[in-house]
mmCIF file with all atom_site columns, C-alpha atoms in Angstrom:
data_model
loop_
_atom_site.group_PDB
_atom_site.id
_atom_site.type_symbol
_atom_site.label_atom_id
_atom_site.label_alt_id
_atom_site.label_comp_id
_atom_site.label_asym_id
_atom_site.label_entity_id
_atom_site.label_seq_id
_atom_site.pdbx_PDB_ins_code
_atom_site.Cartn_x
_atom_site.Cartn_y
_atom_site.Cartn_z
_atom_site.occupancy
_atom_site.B_iso_or_equiv
_atom_site.pdbx_formal_charge
_atom_site.auth_seq_id
_atom_site.auth_comp_id
_atom_site.auth_asym_id
_atom_site.auth_atom_id
_atom_site.pdbx_PDB_model_num
ATOM 1   C CA . MET A 1 1   ? 0.000  0.000  0.000   1.00 0.00 ? 2   MET A CA 1
ATOM 2   C CA . SER A 1 2   ? 1.468  3.343  -0.992  1.00 0.00 ? 3   SER A CA 1
ATOM 3   C CA . THR A 1 3   ? 0.996  6.561  0.906   1.00 0.00 ? 4   THR A CA 1
ATOM 4   C CA . THR A 1 4   ? 1.197  10.107 -0.315  1.00 0.00 ? 5   THR A CA 1
ATOM 5   C CA . THR A 1 5   ? 2.285  13.228 1.463   1.00 0.00 ? 6   THR A CA 1
ATOM 6   C CA . LYS A 1 6   ? 1.017  16.679 0.663   1.00 0.00 ? 7   LYS A CA 1
ATOM 7   C CA . LEU A 1 7   ? 3.050  19.785 1.232   1.00 0.00 ? 8   LEU A CA 1
ATOM 8   C CA . SER A 1 8   ? 1.956  21.753 4.259   1.00 0.00 ? 9   SER A CA 1
ATOM 9   C CA . HIS A 1 9   ? -0.317 24.785 4.183   1.00 0.00 ? 10  HIS A CA 1
ATOM 10  C CA . ASP A 1 10  ? 2.604  26.725 5.657   1.00 0.00 ? 11  ASP A CA 1
ATOM 11  C CA . PHE A 1 11  ? 4.814  25.799 2.691   1.00 0.00 ? 12  PHE A CA 1
ATOM 12  C CA . SER A 1 12  ? 1.987  26.506 0.256   1.00 0.00 ? 13  SER A CA 1
ATOM 13  C CA . GLY A 1 13  ? 1.624  29.975 1.767   1.00 0.00 ? 14  GLY A CA 1
ATOM 14  C CA . ALA A 1 14  ? 5.355  30.576 1.604   1.00 0.00 ? 15  ALA A CA 1
ATOM 15  C CA . LEU A 1 15  ? 5.563  29.543 -2.056  1.00 0.00 ? 16  LEU A CA 1
ATOM 16  C CA . ARG A 1 16  ? 2.474  31.537 -3.006  1.00 0.00 ? 17  ARG A CA 1
ATOM 17  C CA . THR A 1 17  ? 3.786  34.644 -1.271  1.00 0.00 ? 18  THR A CA 1
ATOM 18  C CA . PHE A 1 18  ? 7.224  34.360 -2.862  1.00 0.00 ? 19  PHE A CA 1
ATOM 19  C CA . ALA A 1 19  ? 5.703  33.740 -6.312  1.00 0.00 ? 20  ALA A CA 1
ATOM 20  C CA . PHE A 1 20  ? 3.350  36.715 -5.982  1.00 0.00 ? 21  PHE A CA 1
ATOM 21  C CA . PHE A 1 21  ? 6.078  39.193 -5.093  1.00 0.00 ? 22  PHE A CA 1
ATOM 22  C CA . MET A 1 22  ? 8.400  37.806 -7.770  1.00 0.00 ? 23  MET A CA 1
ATOM 23  C CA . ALA A 1 23  ? 5.683  38.006 -10.450 1.00 0.00 ? 24  ALA A CA 1
ATOM 24  C CA . SER A 1 24  ? 4.445  41.452 -9.406  1.00 0.00 ? 25  SER A CA 1
ATOM 25  C CA . GLY A 1 25  ? 7.897  43.037 -9.478  1.00 0.00 ? 26  GLY A CA 1
ATOM 26  C CA . THR A 1 26  ? 7.483  44.205 -5.891  1.00 0.00 ? 27  THR A CA 1
ATOM 27  C CA . HIS A 1 27  ? 9.744  41.870 -3.934  1.00 0.00 ? 28  HIS A CA 1
ATOM 28  C CA . TYR A 1 28  ? 11.232 44.011 -1.177  1.00 0.00 ? 29  TYR A CA 1
ATOM 29  C CA . MET A 1 29  ? 14.592 42.226 -1.428  1.00 0.00 ? 30  MET A CA 1
ATOM 30  C CA . LEU A 1 30  ? 14.884 43.360 -5.064  1.00 0.00 ? 31  LEU A CA 1
ATOM 31  C CA . GLU A 1 31  ? 14.032 47.013 -4.529  1.00 0.00 ? 32  GLU A CA 1
ATOM 32  C CA . GLY A 1 32  ? 15.663 49.107 -7.237  1.00 0.00 ? 33  GLY A CA 1
ATOM 33  C CA . ILE A 1 33  ? 16.159 46.121 -9.561  1.00 0.00 ? 34  ILE A CA 1
ATOM 34  C CA . ASP A 1 34  ? 14.013 46.089 -12.720 1.00 0.00 ? 35  ASP A CA 1
ATOM 35  C CA . TYR A 1 35  ? 13.661 42.344 -12.991 1.00 0.00 ? 36  TYR A CA 1
ATOM 36  C CA . LEU A 1 36  ? 10.175 42.140 -14.502 1.00 0.00 ? 37  LEU A CA 1
ATOM 37  C CA . LYS A 1 37  ? 11.581 42.784 -17.969 1.00 0.00 ? 38  LYS A CA 1
ATOM 38  C CA . LEU A 1 38  ? 13.433 39.464 -17.684 1.00 0.00 ? 39  LEU A CA 1
ATOM 39  C CA . TYR A 1 39  ? 10.202 37.433 -17.678 1.00 0.00 ? 40  TYR A CA 1
ATOM 40  C CA . GLY A 1 40  ? 9.882  35.967 -21.139 1.00 0.00 ? 41  GLY A CA 1
ATOM 41  C CA . GLU A 1 41  ? 13.423 37.065 -22.060 1.00 0.00 ? 42  GLU A CA 1
ATOM 42  C CA . CYS A 1 42  ? 15.414 35.010 -19.552 1.00 0.00 ? 43  CYS A CA 1
ATOM 43  C CA . PRO A 1 43  ? 13.190 32.214 -18.264 1.00 0.00 ? 44  PRO A CA 1
ATOM 44  C CA . SER A 1 44  ? 16.147 30.145 -17.079 1.00 0.00 ? 45  SER A CA 1
ATOM 45  C CA . GLU A 1 45  ? 17.036 32.871 -14.577 1.00 0.00 ? 46  GLU A CA 1
ATOM 46  C CA . PHE A 1 46  ? 13.594 32.571 -12.971 1.00 0.00 ? 47  PHE A CA 1
ATOM 47  C CA . GLU A 1 47  ? 13.838 28.796 -13.123 1.00 0.00 ? 48  GLU A CA 1
ATOM 48  C CA . MET A 1 48  ? 17.007 29.129 -11.045 1.00 0.00 ? 49  MET A CA 1
ATOM 49  C CA . VAL A 1 49  ? 15.396 31.614 -8.632  1.00 0.00 ? 50  VAL A CA 1
ATOM 50  C CA . PHE A 1 50  ? 12.619 29.150 -7.830  1.00 0.00 ? 51  PHE A CA 1
ATOM 51  C CA . ALA A 1 51  ? 15.029 26.201 -7.717  1.00 0.00 ? 52  ALA A CA 1
ATOM 52  C CA . ILE A 1 52  ? 17.171 28.014 -5.149  1.00 0.00 ? 53  ILE A CA 1
ATOM 53  C CA . PHE A 1 53  ? 14.090 28.926 -3.117  1.00 0.00 ? 54  PHE A CA 1
ATOM 54  C CA . ALA A 1 54  ? 12.866 25.297 -3.163  1.00 0.00 ? 55  ALA A CA 1
ATOM 55  C CA . ASN A 1 55  ? 16.314 23.828 -2.416  1.00 0.00 ? 56  ASN A CA 1
ATOM 56  C CA . VAL A 1 56  ? 16.992 26.164 0.517   1.00 0.00 ? 57  VAL A CA 1
ATOM 57  C CA . ILE A 1 57  ? 13.619 26.252 2.266   1.00 0.00 ? 58  ILE A CA 1
ATOM 58  C CA . GLU A 1 58  ? 13.343 24.017 5.330   1.00 0.00 ? 59  GLU A CA 1
ATOM 59  C CA . MET A 1 59  ? 10.348 22.666 7.220   1.00 0.00 ? 60  MET A CA 1
ATOM 60  C CA . ASP A 1 60  ? 9.980  20.852 10.501  1.00 0.00 ? 61  ASP A CA 1
ATOM 61  C CA . ALA A 1 61  ? 8.245  17.469 10.877  1.00 0.00 ? 62  ALA A CA 1
ATOM 62  C CA . GLU A 1 62  ? 4.822  19.159 10.947  1.00 0.00 ? 63  GLU A CA 1
ATOM 63  C CA . GLY A 1 63  ? 5.528  21.120 7.755   1.00 0.00 ? 64  GLY A CA 1
ATOM 64  C CA . LYS A 1 64  ? 6.105  24.481 9.438   1.00 0.00 ? 65  LYS A CA 1
ATOM 65  C CA . VAL A 1 65  ? 8.478  26.593 7.343   1.00 0.00 ? 66  VAL A CA 1
ATOM 66  C CA . LEU A 1 66  ? 11.588 27.456 9.360   1.00 0.00 ? 67  LEU A CA 1
ATOM 67  C CA . ASN A 1 67  ? 13.604 29.775 7.108   1.00 0.00 ? 68  ASN A CA 1
ATOM 68  C CA . PHE A 1 68  ? 11.298 31.607 4.703   1.00 0.00 ? 69  PHE A CA 1
ATOM 69  C CA . THR A 1 69  ? 13.247 34.886 4.811   1.00 0.00 ? 70  THR A CA 1
ATOM 70  C CA . TYR A 1 70  ? 16.591 33.130 4.278   1.00 0.00 ? 71  TYR A CA 1
ATOM 71  C CA . ALA A 1 71  ? 15.271 31.058 1.345   1.00 0.00 ? 72  ALA A CA 1
ATOM 72  C CA . GLN A 1 72  ? 13.968 34.239 -0.279  1.00 0.00 ? 73  GLN A CA 1
ATOM 73  C CA . LYS A 1 73  ? 17.273 36.021 0.323   1.00 0.00 ? 74  LYS A CA 1
ATOM 74  C CA . ARG A 1 74  ? 19.346 33.301 -1.309  1.00 0.00 ? 75  ARG A CA 1
ATOM 75  C CA . ALA A 1 75  ? 17.007 33.238 -4.328  1.00 0.00 ? 76  ALA A CA 1
ATOM 76  C CA . THR A 1 76  ? 16.732 37.008 -4.710  1.00 0.00 ? 77  THR A CA 1
ATOM 77  C CA . ASP A 1 77  ? 20.462 37.499 -4.194  1.00 0.00 ? 78  ASP A CA 1
ATOM 78  C CA . TYR A 1 78  ? 21.007 35.212 -7.189  1.00 0.00 ? 79  TYR A CA 1
ATOM 79  C CA . LEU A 1 79  ? 18.711 37.340 -9.344  1.00 0.00 ? 80  LEU A CA 1
ATOM 80  C CA . ARG A 1 80  ? 20.226 40.580 -8.042  1.00 0.00 ? 81  ARG A CA 1
ATOM 81  C CA . SER A 1 81  ? 23.709 39.310 -8.970  1.00 0.00 ? 82  SER A CA 1
ATOM 82  C CA . TRP A 1 82  ? 22.481 38.383 -12.447 1.00 0.00 ? 83  TRP A CA 1
ATOM 83  C CA . CYS A 1 83  ? 20.975 41.858 -12.962 1.00 0.00 ? 84  CYS A CA 1
ATOM 84  C CA . ASP A 1 84  ? 23.878 43.692 -11.311 1.00 0.00 ? 85  ASP A CA 1
ATOM 85  C CA . PRO A 1 85  ? 27.215 41.944 -11.943 1.00 0.00 ? 86  PRO A CA 1
ATOM 86  C CA . SER A 1 86  ? 28.882 44.136 -9.282  1.00 0.00 ? 87  SER A CA 1
ATOM 87  C CA . PHE A 1 87  ? 26.669 42.514 -6.596  1.00 0.00 ? 88  PHE A CA 1
ATOM 88  C CA . LYS A 1 88  ? 28.297 39.462 -5.036  1.00 0.00 ? 89  LYS A CA 1
ATOM 89  C CA . VAL A 1 89  ? 26.215 36.796 -3.315  1.00 0.00 ? 90  VAL A CA 1
ATOM 90  C CA . ASP A 1 90  ? 27.641 36.308 0.188   1.00 0.00 ? 91  ASP A CA 1
ATOM 91  C CA . PRO A 1 91  ? 28.259 33.592 1.024   1.00 0.00 ? 92  PRO A CA 1
ATOM 92  C CA . PRO A 1 92  ? 28.550 32.328 -2.541  1.00 0.00 ? 93  PRO A CA 1
ATOM 93  C CA . LEU A 1 93  ? 25.824 29.930 -3.628  1.00 0.00 ? 94  LEU A CA 1
ATOM 94  C CA . GLU A 1 94  ? 26.719 26.276 -3.182  1.00 0.00 ? 95  GLU A CA 1
ATOM 95  C CA . LEU A 1 95  ? 26.061 23.553 -5.769  1.00 0.00 ? 96  LEU A CA 1
ATOM 96  C CA . TRP A 1 96  ? 23.232 21.995 -3.735  1.00 0.00 ? 97  TRP A CA 1
ATOM 97  C CA . GLU A 1 97  ? 21.439 25.366 -3.682  1.00 0.00 ? 98  GLU A CA 1
ATOM 98  C CA . THR A 1 98  ? 21.492 25.664 -7.469  1.00 0.00 ? 99  THR A CA 1
ATOM 99  C CA . ALA A 1 99  ? 20.727 22.033 -8.323  1.00 0.00 ? 100 ALA A CA 1
ATOM 100 C CA . LEU A 1 100 ? 18.052 21.635 -11.010 1.00 0.00 ? 101 LEU A CA 1
ATOM 101 C CA . TYR A 1 101 ? 16.084 18.425 -10.561 1.00 0.00 ? 102 TYR A CA 1
ATOM 102 C CA . SER A 1 102 ? 14.146 16.606 -13.271 1.00 0.00 ? 103 SER A CA 1
ATOM 103 C CA . PRO A 1 103 ? 10.413 17.210 -13.680 1.00 0.00 ? 104 PRO A CA 1
ATOM 104 C CA . PRO A 1 104 ? 7.933  14.413 -12.880 1.00 0.00 ? 105 PRO A CA 1
ATOM 105 C CA . PRO A 1 105 ? 7.425  11.677 -15.482 1.00 0.00 ? 106 PRO A CA 1
ATOM 106 C CA . LEU A 1 106 ? 5.358  12.763 -18.476 1.00 0.00 ? 107 LEU A CA 1
ATOM 107 C CA . GLN A 1 107 ? 2.261  10.793 -17.399 1.00 0.00 ? 108 GLN A CA 1
ATOM 108 C CA . ASP A 1 108 ? 2.161  12.783 -14.106 1.00 0.00 ? 109 ASP A CA 1
ATOM 109 C CA . ARG A 1 109 ? 2.306  16.210 -15.717 1.00 0.00 ? 110 ARG A CA 1
ATOM 110 C CA . GLY A 1 110 ? -1.438 16.454 -16.239 1.00 0.00 ? 111 GLY A CA 1
#
């Protein structure tokens, strides 16, 4: 018998909030950076932003998000450094933070 696990409401809220502020161009960690123009032009940069966010975010056993602000910072620092080459991410991003994992099998993509 197989069991499934759903992501927590806390994580869902964190992802929704991050996605909203990224898509609206109003993320407070990117103030002064015109990143909206990159949508459609540089989709791989946003792919990486969300990968970093997903790789860095941590939850406890009950699904409570433990480091929402830090996960956002790592992701937005990446985008800031891409938009402003003089900005250096500190500490530098590690390979595990920028790992891109495969999508689900084709039959599970709806």
